Amino acid sequence: MVKRSHPAEPESKRKVITAAVMAFVVILLILGAWFGSRIFPKTFFFVSRVKNAFSYYALKQKPHFYYLRIEKSGKEIRLGEEDVLEVTYRDEFAVKAVVSDDLNDRYISVTIEGTGNEGNHIGVLVRGVDLVNRIMHSGTVAKGAEAAGTYRIRIDYAGQKIAVVPIRVMIEPQDWLRVAGDAGAPGAQIEYLKNAIAKNSQDAGVRRILAGIYLRQNRTEEAAVLFADVLRIKPDDTGAMKDLAQCDLRNNRPDHAIEILNRLAGIQKQDAEVYAMLGLAYGNKKLWNQSAESFAQAVRMEPDHAERRLFLAQAYEKAGKTGAATEQYQYLAARAQDATSAWRALGDISLKQKNYDRAISYYRRILQKKPLDAAAYANLATAYAGQGKLKEEMEYLQKAVSLAPDDPVIHFNLAEAYEKRGRMDAAVKEYQLVLEKNPGDLDALEHLGDLMLRNKKYDQAVGYYEKIGPGLHEKASMFINRGFAYGEIRQYGKSAENYEKAIKMGVRDQTLYYNLAYTYTRLGRDKDAVVYYEKISPQTRQTLGMIADYYLKNRNYERAIQYYQRIVKLDPKKASSYFSIGCAYAAIKNYDRAISNYLAALKYDREDDETYASLGDAYEKKGLYAEALKAYKTAYEINPETRVAGRIPRLTIQLMQKSD
């Protein structure tokens, strides 16, 4: 018997039944999802995926994309379409899987757009440095901070895009330096960075990198411009503030450095370096109290920082706070790994205080640690000189010179030692050695000028003095010596200029007054000369004579008489003084006084024809012709060429006629 089977159901009928069943399931799932989202919110995503899977498998719609499983720098992350993959040059990543409705990933592929590589990139390792380099070499960096949109992860299903996850490549300052380094020579690196700056007007990082290169090359002006530009972009960049202040210090702009550092100190209140830099800036302006306050703040924050404590001690010393400076030097001497600087400073302070024993002990400590320290030997010599031990002074100076033959300071000290001992040739030789080492040494030039002046080598003295430029080394003693040297070679204009400068500096010296007055006389400036002759005290017969002669010449007879009378008091037996007074009285027609002074002059010099001639003039003016003729004849007897010789015949005839 043949068993009969059921007739086959039509295909269309099966599809309808399947669709109906699945629709029923979907309805149940939707209802479940609605209620579940109220009670268990996290179940909604699962229900949504079930629904989307049904659409994909049953209704043949495109699958939905949920997220990528990515391994980035050793960590797995998930990124959906609304997320962004951030990548730096240090990162590496690979797409491990795509989570979508296509559970088997049969038709799913991933492409990293922008890399230039096609194909499915699932499982392919991508290096962040390659992405960064490609962007930087292309010059497409936006604002120099990041590049978004250049790279994307595109997810395809059967060749059609179903999602995109963007990649944001982060460009950091190190990238600019690294890529610039690939350019080769430093010049090429700088040009690369300058081009990058030109293309990225708002990039602070690349400006900072180039500024740092300039700072290391000591191109501080260029560095300062870039650091200022960084602060334009990022006003709160404290690193750029500090670096700009450093540039200002090197470029001798302490005021601007102080402004920046004070602002920075308000932001970074515990940054000891900021206060130390402030100390340097105030020191550049010689504001030593403010400098010390700033260094003290830095030392309070970092007590073991030996260099800053040394700066603090030096600031105290320059502020005149020797006790505070000594305290800091002693702290360093007791604790610093290398106490040489502290010992030297303590020795120098002891020298200034004329505590020579203590100074010697400190310098000897230096030599125990550094037996070839030439400066310590030189300072020891100074200390021994202070004790009057001239043998030891010379011994240690010569030792210092042997250790540091090119040190101009030590040669200068040796020259002074020779000069004190009267060994002028040896002193000159040492000063000249100083100038060989340091042609602009003003002290050596002045000493050589003074030595030449003492030896009456005025041309050479002037030569050394002239090498001291105007506005330099302005000392009253130098102006006086230089004025004298110019006077001796008859350059009276320059002589007067130097004497005048000494007087403007407050010198009140009788010899200076005389030399300047004499110089004015040689220049024909008699009025100016008298001003300084009158300042001289006590007056001499010579200076009084110069003043009186000036007043007589300029018809100020009263003043002339006063000064001539002072001369008479100084030297009452000097005929010329009485004669001069007589001339002054004659000029104001006081012939009686004139006659009495002429007669007084003749008491001390009876052989002066001019006195007789002037006496005759006075007698004749008074109508005493006989007395006048007698005086004229006496003048003629002494000097037949007397100026009154022609008056004798005339006056003789006049008297004869009168007697008739």
XYZ file of C-alpha atoms in Angstrom:
660
model
C 0.000 0.000 0.000
C 1.430 3.328 -0.952
C 1.360 5.899 1.760
C 0.099 9.245 0.600
C 1.808 12.570 1.517
C 0.231 15.998 2.072
C 0.153 18.176 -0.961
C 2.889 20.905 -1.063
C 1.818 24.407 0.024
C 2.246 27.082 -2.543
C 5.435 29.333 -2.122
C 3.446 32.533 -2.002
C 1.355 31.188 0.808
C 4.492 30.370 2.857
C 5.869 33.908 2.427
C 2.612 35.424 3.607
C 2.563 33.223 6.676
C 6.242 34.055 7.457
C 5.620 37.750 7.082
C 2.588 37.575 9.288
C 4.464 35.707 11.990
C 7.369 38.142 11.865
C 5.022 41.124 11.907
C 3.375 39.664 14.962
C 6.754 39.208 16.583
C 7.748 42.797 15.723
C 4.504 44.088 17.227
C 5.194 42.149 20.370
C 8.778 43.453 20.442
C 7.661 47.070 19.922
C 5.095 46.785 22.684
C 7.666 45.122 24.894
C 10.170 47.819 24.071
C 7.681 50.560 24.913
C 6.844 49.056 28.274
C 10.475 48.051 28.858
C 11.749 51.566 28.231
C 9.473 52.748 31.013
C 10.614 50.100 33.458
C 14.116 49.145 32.164
C 15.469 52.001 29.979
C 18.670 50.162 29.056
C 16.704 47.478 27.285
C 15.559 49.931 24.649
C 18.813 49.761 22.653
C 18.565 45.954 22.534
C 14.954 46.090 21.407
C 15.882 48.706 18.797
C 18.576 46.436 17.444
C 16.067 43.522 17.263
C 13.718 45.728 15.324
C 16.492 46.932 12.976
C 17.708 43.363 12.485
C 14.204 42.344 11.509
C 14.104 45.188 8.980
C 17.440 44.110 7.554
C 16.860 40.399 7.378
C 13.129 40.229 6.797
C 12.475 43.375 4.851
C 15.834 43.500 3.073
C 16.547 47.114 4.138
C 20.076 48.539 4.586
C 21.598 47.579 7.907
C 21.914 50.146 10.676
C 25.407 51.105 11.962
C 25.830 51.151 15.732
C 29.514 51.614 16.546
C 33.092 50.747 15.705
C 35.272 48.648 17.947
C 38.667 50.314 17.768
C 41.921 49.500 19.498
C 43.779 52.779 20.096
C 47.224 52.816 21.699
C 46.539 49.524 23.497
C 43.014 50.360 24.684
C 39.707 49.321 23.110
C 37.148 52.067 22.555
C 33.743 52.272 20.899
C 32.844 55.101 18.560
C 29.444 55.795 17.079
C 28.534 58.079 14.212
C 28.192 61.044 16.577
C 31.632 60.489 18.099
C 35.053 61.716 16.926
C 38.306 59.743 16.926
C 41.046 62.053 18.275
C 44.577 61.113 17.204
C 47.998 62.577 18.068
C 51.328 61.692 16.505
C 51.983 59.272 19.385
C 48.836 57.184 18.770
C 48.267 54.017 16.746
C 44.831 52.551 16.041
C 43.030 49.791 14.126
C 39.350 49.136 13.456
C 38.709 45.737 15.026
C 35.048 45.318 14.080
C 31.919 47.063 12.866
C 28.792 46.517 14.937
C 25.743 46.736 12.649
C 22.657 44.775 11.700
C 24.840 42.665 9.414
C 25.817 40.256 12.127
C 28.133 38.272 9.878
C 29.835 41.390 8.404
C 29.425 39.646 5.080
C 28.951 42.847 3.115
C 30.532 45.401 5.572
C 33.826 47.189 4.819
C 35.752 50.108 6.332
C 37.876 52.696 4.535
C 40.140 55.365 6.154
C 39.519 58.275 3.811
C 42.350 60.744 3.212
C 45.183 58.251 3.427
C 45.175 57.541 -0.290
C 44.789 53.806 0.322
C 41.736 51.898 -0.911
C 40.370 48.545 0.210
C 38.942 47.216 3.415
C 40.873 48.646 6.401
C 39.392 46.450 9.109
C 42.321 45.143 11.136
C 44.810 47.488 9.401
C 47.141 49.384 11.791
C 47.161 53.162 11.240
C 49.910 55.340 12.790
C 49.017 58.802 14.036
C 52.428 60.148 13.045
C 51.683 59.325 9.390
C 48.425 61.248 9.543
C 50.075 64.230 11.266
C 52.968 64.350 8.822
C 50.683 64.163 5.802
C 48.630 67.102 7.089
C 51.624 69.247 8.064
C 53.397 68.720 4.764
C 50.201 69.599 2.912
C 49.914 72.944 4.760
C 46.222 72.460 5.479
C 46.354 72.790 9.272
C 43.513 74.932 10.504
C 44.766 77.368 13.174
C 47.681 75.020 13.771
C 45.845 73.155 16.536
C 43.851 70.413 14.834
C 42.795 69.124 11.475
C 39.180 67.946 11.294
C 37.608 66.690 8.092
C 40.863 65.705 6.454
C 40.449 62.081 7.520
C 37.245 60.042 8.030
C 36.352 56.416 8.711
C 33.729 55.471 6.141
C 31.578 52.360 6.759
C 30.124 50.732 3.606
C 27.549 48.021 3.093
C 27.740 46.302 -0.273
C 29.670 49.295 -1.615
C 27.208 51.895 -0.317
C 28.045 54.303 2.545
C 25.978 53.728 5.651
C 27.977 55.815 8.189
C 30.995 58.073 8.741
C 33.068 58.544 11.906
C 35.280 61.672 11.697
C 38.940 61.675 12.739
C 40.379 64.758 14.420
C 44.178 64.894 14.124
C 45.672 66.969 16.951
C 48.714 69.053 15.938
C 50.944 69.730 18.944
C 54.003 72.010 19.324
C 56.289 68.953 19.302
C 55.026 68.158 15.794
C 56.303 71.451 14.439
C 59.685 70.886 16.040
C 59.852 67.281 14.850
C 58.879 68.093 11.270
C 61.178 71.122 11.254
C 63.964 68.827 12.441
C 63.392 66.652 9.406
C 64.244 69.690 7.284
C 67.933 69.196 8.114
C 70.142 72.237 8.810
C 69.055 74.787 11.459
C 68.527 77.426 8.786
C 66.154 75.159 6.880
C 64.297 74.319 10.093
C 63.779 77.997 10.839
C 62.549 78.693 7.326
C 60.104 75.792 7.608
C 58.726 77.182 10.890
C 58.504 80.710 9.494
C 56.493 79.408 6.557
C 54.243 77.497 8.962
C 53.661 80.705 10.945
C 52.785 82.605 7.772
C 50.125 79.994 6.946
C 48.734 79.797 10.495
C 48.035 83.260 11.872
C 46.508 81.988 15.118
C 48.918 79.186 15.961
C 50.638 79.774 19.301
C 52.486 76.443 19.360
C 54.612 76.909 16.260
C 55.480 80.462 17.323
C 56.603 79.179 20.690
C 58.812 76.524 19.058
C 60.531 79.032 16.753
C 60.882 81.540 19.575
C 62.563 78.851 21.681
C 65.046 78.134 18.872
C 65.830 81.859 18.590
C 66.292 82.097 22.359
C 68.771 79.179 22.373
C 70.675 80.886 19.541
C 70.678 84.139 21.573
C 68.623 85.858 18.870
C 66.640 87.471 21.624
C 65.096 90.339 19.665
C 63.487 87.924 17.210
C 62.473 85.612 20.050
C 60.817 88.512 21.904
C 58.675 89.395 18.880
C 57.398 85.816 18.656
C 56.747 85.452 22.388
C 54.760 88.699 22.276
C 52.775 87.230 19.380
C 52.099 84.079 21.416
C 50.669 86.303 24.164
C 48.488 88.059 21.605
C 46.946 84.684 20.789
C 47.029 83.282 24.348
C 47.234 86.183 26.833
C 47.332 83.791 29.792
C 50.301 81.741 28.544
C 52.551 81.971 31.601
C 55.422 80.174 29.896
C 55.490 82.774 27.128
C 55.371 85.554 29.738
C 58.424 84.142 31.487
C 60.326 83.639 28.233
C 59.478 87.169 27.051
C 60.749 88.551 30.348
C 63.953 86.545 29.837
C 64.367 88.161 26.408
C 63.796 91.609 27.932
C 66.505 90.966 30.520
C 68.985 89.949 27.842
C 67.994 92.909 25.654
C 68.447 95.380 28.529
C 64.760 96.249 28.805
C 64.355 95.837 32.573
C 61.263 98.064 32.822
C 59.246 95.851 30.476
C 60.580 92.721 32.191
C 59.490 94.080 35.579
C 56.002 94.831 34.237
C 55.591 91.276 32.892
C 57.108 89.568 35.929
C 54.967 91.479 38.413
C 51.879 90.396 36.464
C 53.189 86.829 36.371
C 53.908 86.866 40.117
C 50.242 87.658 40.668
C 49.301 84.523 38.714
C 52.028 82.123 39.884
C 52.494 83.234 43.470
C 54.690 80.250 44.354
C 57.048 80.399 41.382
C 60.477 81.145 42.851
C 62.020 81.608 39.419
C 59.702 84.547 38.722
C 60.912 86.357 41.850
C 64.537 85.557 41.017
C 64.073 87.080 37.564
C 62.473 90.135 39.183
C 65.576 90.418 41.352
C 67.759 90.450 38.250
C 65.543 93.028 36.540
C 65.647 95.399 39.520
C 69.392 94.827 39.736
C 69.771 95.919 36.108
C 68.200 99.223 37.129
C 70.439 99.385 40.211
C 67.351 99.331 42.431
C 69.149 97.179 44.945
C 66.564 97.282 47.740
C 63.819 96.004 45.414
C 66.272 93.491 43.965
C 67.065 92.164 47.440
C 63.362 91.917 48.340
C 62.671 89.844 45.224
C 65.624 87.519 45.736
C 64.656 87.135 49.402
C 61.195 85.964 48.321
C 62.752 83.433 45.928
C 65.089 82.168 48.667
C 62.213 81.794 51.132
C 60.501 79.515 48.602
C 63.633 77.522 47.757
C 66.125 77.924 50.629
C 68.640 75.467 49.162
C 69.057 77.299 45.852
C 72.657 78.467 46.301
C 72.872 80.690 43.218
C 69.824 82.755 44.188
C 71.080 83.117 47.738
C 74.371 84.380 46.319
C 72.469 86.944 44.231
C 70.563 87.951 47.363
C 73.817 88.507 49.243
C 75.215 90.597 46.394
C 72.037 92.702 46.243
C 72.249 93.339 49.992
C 75.892 94.335 49.617
C 75.158 96.785 46.793
C 72.251 98.209 48.777
C 74.733 99.021 51.539
C 73.329 96.357 53.871
C 76.683 94.812 54.655
C 75.458 92.960 57.743
C 72.624 91.240 55.844
C 75.001 90.424 52.981
C 77.559 88.937 55.367
C 74.874 86.775 56.954
C 73.936 85.293 53.565
C 77.564 84.761 52.534
C 78.247 82.988 55.829
C 75.199 80.750 55.293
C 76.625 79.768 51.885
C 80.125 79.348 53.273
C 78.786 76.845 55.808
C 76.428 74.889 53.550
C 77.208 75.368 49.853
C 78.855 72.523 47.995
C 81.310 75.035 46.519
C 81.787 77.896 48.991
C 84.489 79.661 46.969
C 82.259 82.554 45.901
C 81.092 83.104 49.469
C 84.645 83.058 50.861
C 85.762 85.505 48.190
C 82.883 87.870 48.968
C 83.574 87.661 52.715
C 87.231 88.377 52.019
C 86.315 91.408 49.903
C 84.006 92.760 52.622
C 86.776 92.299 55.181
C 89.153 94.206 52.916
C 86.729 97.144 52.689
C 86.404 97.101 56.472
C 90.214 97.027 56.726
C 90.031 93.797 58.683
C 93.064 92.448 56.888
C 93.629 89.405 59.093
C 90.131 88.118 58.423
C 90.446 88.873 54.717
C 93.675 86.878 54.551
C 92.041 83.905 56.270
C 89.198 83.807 53.724
C 91.516 84.102 50.714
C 93.709 81.337 52.117
C 90.651 79.077 52.349
C 90.113 79.624 48.648
C 93.719 78.669 47.919
C 93.393 75.482 49.981
C 90.592 74.403 47.666
C 91.887 76.074 44.499
C 95.656 76.517 44.764
C 95.880 78.060 41.293
C 93.301 80.793 41.887
C 95.070 83.923 40.616
C 92.394 86.304 41.928
C 92.863 84.977 45.463
C 96.605 85.686 45.253
C 95.895 89.213 43.959
C 93.475 89.895 46.809
C 95.926 88.482 49.327
C 98.451 90.975 48.000
C 95.990 93.814 48.655
C 95.406 92.591 52.206
C 99.130 92.384 52.928
C 99.586 95.873 51.462
C 96.954 97.081 53.934
C 99.088 95.608 56.740
C 102.130 97.394 55.372
C 103.789 94.103 54.376
C 105.079 95.309 51.038
C 107.307 92.290 50.451
C 104.347 89.907 50.683
C 102.239 92.248 48.547
C 104.729 92.117 45.686
C 105.302 88.368 46.109
C 101.608 87.516 45.794
C 101.024 89.962 42.943
C 103.820 88.389 40.929
C 102.394 84.941 41.713
C 98.990 86.108 40.482
C 100.506 87.440 37.244
C 102.322 84.155 36.645
C 99.025 82.258 37.020
C 96.950 84.681 34.940
C 99.300 86.471 32.543
C 96.384 87.696 30.440
C 94.358 89.155 33.297
C 94.434 92.973 32.923
C 93.142 93.556 36.470
C 96.110 91.775 38.025
C 98.556 93.655 35.785
C 96.861 96.899 36.869
C 97.308 96.053 40.551
C 100.951 95.230 39.942
C 101.407 98.541 38.103
C 99.951 100.438 41.078
C 102.298 98.577 43.397
C 105.297 99.626 41.286
C 103.988 103.193 41.176
C 103.744 103.348 44.988
C 107.370 102.249 45.209
C 108.510 104.930 42.736
C 109.411 102.326 40.092
C 107.869 104.425 37.355
C 109.329 102.586 34.363
C 108.040 99.250 35.662
C 104.647 100.843 36.393
C 104.420 102.266 32.863
C 105.252 98.868 31.397
C 102.499 97.158 33.406
C 99.890 99.815 32.552
C 100.782 99.410 28.882
C 100.294 95.645 29.243
C 96.868 96.371 30.673
C 96.041 98.386 27.549
C 97.289 95.571 25.326
C 94.815 93.235 27.012
C 92.052 95.822 27.303
C 92.562 98.918 25.118
C 89.575 100.655 26.679
C 90.767 100.484 30.294
C 90.101 104.057 31.439
C 91.980 103.757 34.736
C 95.135 102.579 32.972
C 94.876 105.454 30.458
C 94.499 107.975 33.268
C 97.422 106.554 35.248
C 99.663 106.606 32.178
C 98.612 110.189 31.452
C 99.430 111.183 35.038
C 102.810 109.458 34.923
C 103.720 111.227 31.684
C 102.596 114.520 33.233
C 104.860 113.967 36.240
C 107.779 113.303 33.916
C 106.936 116.488 31.931
C 106.173 114.446 28.813
C 103.169 116.613 28.072
C 102.550 115.474 24.501
C 102.396 111.833 25.630
C 100.222 112.761 28.591
C 97.726 114.470 26.287
C 97.813 111.440 23.968
C 96.707 109.109 26.772
C 94.138 111.563 28.105
C 92.587 112.039 24.667
C 91.876 108.298 24.450
C 89.443 108.751 27.320
C 86.351 109.722 25.376
C 83.932 112.477 26.393
C 81.460 111.457 29.061
C 83.724 108.634 30.272
C 85.628 108.367 33.519
C 84.764 111.935 34.493
C 86.871 112.694 37.558
C 87.807 116.177 38.679
C 91.444 115.213 39.204
C 91.681 113.941 35.649
C 90.215 117.183 34.253
C 92.701 119.232 36.279
C 95.666 117.179 35.098
C 94.460 117.174 31.532
C 93.946 120.943 31.657
C 97.506 121.422 32.896
C 98.957 119.165 30.177
C 97.108 121.055 27.440
C 98.330 124.347 28.916
C 101.934 123.183 28.831
C 101.706 122.475 25.100
C 99.949 125.854 24.601
C 96.548 124.431 23.694
C 94.890 126.983 25.934
C 91.347 126.474 24.662
C 91.319 122.794 25.608
C 93.148 123.623 28.817
C 90.380 126.055 29.837
C 87.637 123.530 28.933
C 89.091 120.924 31.286
C 89.629 123.358 34.140
C 86.030 124.554 33.748
C 84.737 120.960 33.958
C 86.650 120.423 37.192
C 85.103 123.569 38.679
C 81.603 122.457 37.580
C 82.216 119.233 39.490
C 82.597 121.293 42.659
C 86.367 121.652 42.982
C 87.369 124.685 45.060
C 91.127 124.802 44.697
C 93.333 127.900 44.681
C 95.847 126.445 42.230
C 93.017 125.545 39.877
C 91.698 129.111 40.089
C 95.125 130.509 39.285
C 95.719 128.107 36.373
C 92.330 128.847 34.849
C 92.807 132.607 35.311
C 96.253 132.403 33.721
C 94.816 130.350 30.843
C 92.081 132.933 30.275
C 94.770 135.624 30.208
C 96.627 133.712 27.498
C 93.377 133.486 25.551
C 92.859 137.263 25.861
C 89.840 136.743 28.140
C 91.039 139.201 30.806
C 87.584 139.784 32.281
C 87.102 136.026 32.900
C 90.639 135.803 34.240
C 90.010 138.509 36.881
C 86.949 136.613 38.167
C 89.182 133.685 39.150
C 92.144 135.811 40.262
C 89.786 137.454 42.746
C 88.723 134.017 44.100
C 92.271 133.183 45.148
C 92.929 133.312 48.869
C 95.303 134.340 50.205
C 96.216 136.702 47.417
C 99.810 137.099 46.305
C 101.518 140.202 44.990
C 101.397 138.615 41.551
C 97.656 137.900 41.577
C 96.831 141.318 43.050
C 98.963 142.907 40.369
C 97.079 141.062 37.624
C 93.751 142.246 39.047
C 94.877 145.827 39.623
C 96.434 146.082 36.147
C 93.177 144.833 34.616
C 91.132 147.478 36.421
C 93.662 150.192 35.554
C 93.625 149.139 31.903
C 89.834 149.236 31.883
C 89.747 152.659 33.641
C 88.212 151.375 36.835
C 90.675 153.470 38.772
C 89.067 153.197 42.180
C 89.237 149.391 42.094
C 92.758 149.541 40.693
C 93.895 151.804 43.569
C 92.350 149.415 46.130
C 94.307 146.449 44.780
C 97.563 148.423 44.394
C 97.270 149.536 48.014
C 96.880 145.856 49.033
C 100.096 145.154 47.120
C 101.863 147.941 49.062
C 100.748 146.338 52.322
C 102.202 143.010 51.196
C 105.465 144.580 49.986
C 105.879 148.159 51.254
C 109.344 148.580 49.753
C 108.369 147.758 46.172
C 108.720 150.867 43.996
C 106.492 149.577 41.224
C 103.476 149.368 43.558
C 103.717 153.058 44.480
C 104.271 153.951 40.862
C 101.084 152.124 39.810
C 99.042 153.871 42.502
C 100.446 157.182 41.298
C 99.343 156.401 37.735
C 95.818 155.572 38.941
C 95.544 158.834 40.896
C 96.888 160.788 37.923
C 94.211 159.206 35.749
C 91.496 160.581 38.020
C 93.390 163.957 38.160
C 94.264 163.648 41.819
C 97.765 164.984 41.166
C 98.702 165.528 44.776
C 98.179 161.823 45.586
C 99.889 160.912 42.331
C 102.952 163.026 43.202
C 103.215 161.598 46.718
C 103.143 158.012 45.395
C 105.703 158.786 42.648
C 107.994 160.240 45.270
C 107.472 157.175 47.434
C 108.421 154.963 44.497
C 111.624 156.971 43.957
C 112.630 156.299 47.554
C 113.046 152.626 46.602
C 114.185 152.989 42.993
C 115.917 156.218 41.974
C 117.000 154.917 38.581
C 113.572 154.500 36.925
C 113.226 157.128 34.191
C 109.484 156.464 33.732
C 108.774 157.343 37.382
C 110.538 160.715 36.899
C 108.673 161.265 33.645
C 105.315 160.567 35.304
C 106.267 162.792 38.279
C 107.069 165.580 35.804
C 103.664 165.067 34.152
C 101.922 165.501 37.501
C 103.922 168.614 38.417
C 103.250 170.190 35.048
C 99.495 169.490 35.337
C 99.551 171.297 38.691
C 101.473 174.274 37.163
C 104.657 173.507 39.055
C 106.826 173.924 35.957
C 110.205 174.243 37.711
C 109.615 170.950 39.543
C 108.378 169.409 36.305
C 111.460 170.515 34.363
C 113.728 169.119 37.052
C 111.956 165.739 36.892
C 112.123 165.691 33.093
C 115.866 166.449 33.117
C 116.496 163.636 35.592
C 114.537 161.212 33.361
C 116.648 162.370 30.388
C 119.885 161.864 32.289
C 118.857 158.295 33.082
C 117.492 157.576 29.594
C 118.132 160.036 26.757
C 115.332 158.330 24.820
C 112.767 159.057 27.497
C 109.308 159.976 26.213
C 109.532 163.427 27.864
C 112.839 164.469 26.228
C 111.031 166.841 23.811
C 109.344 168.674 26.643
C 112.606 169.939 28.214
C 113.431 172.714 25.672
C 109.828 173.882 25.559
C 109.481 174.043 29.335
C 112.957 175.731 29.694
C 111.927 178.541 27.294
C 108.591 178.875 29.065
C 110.309 179.373 32.431
C 112.847 181.896 30.995
C 110.056 183.948 29.523
C 108.220 183.911 32.776
C 111.298 185.130 34.709
C 111.745 188.071 32.262
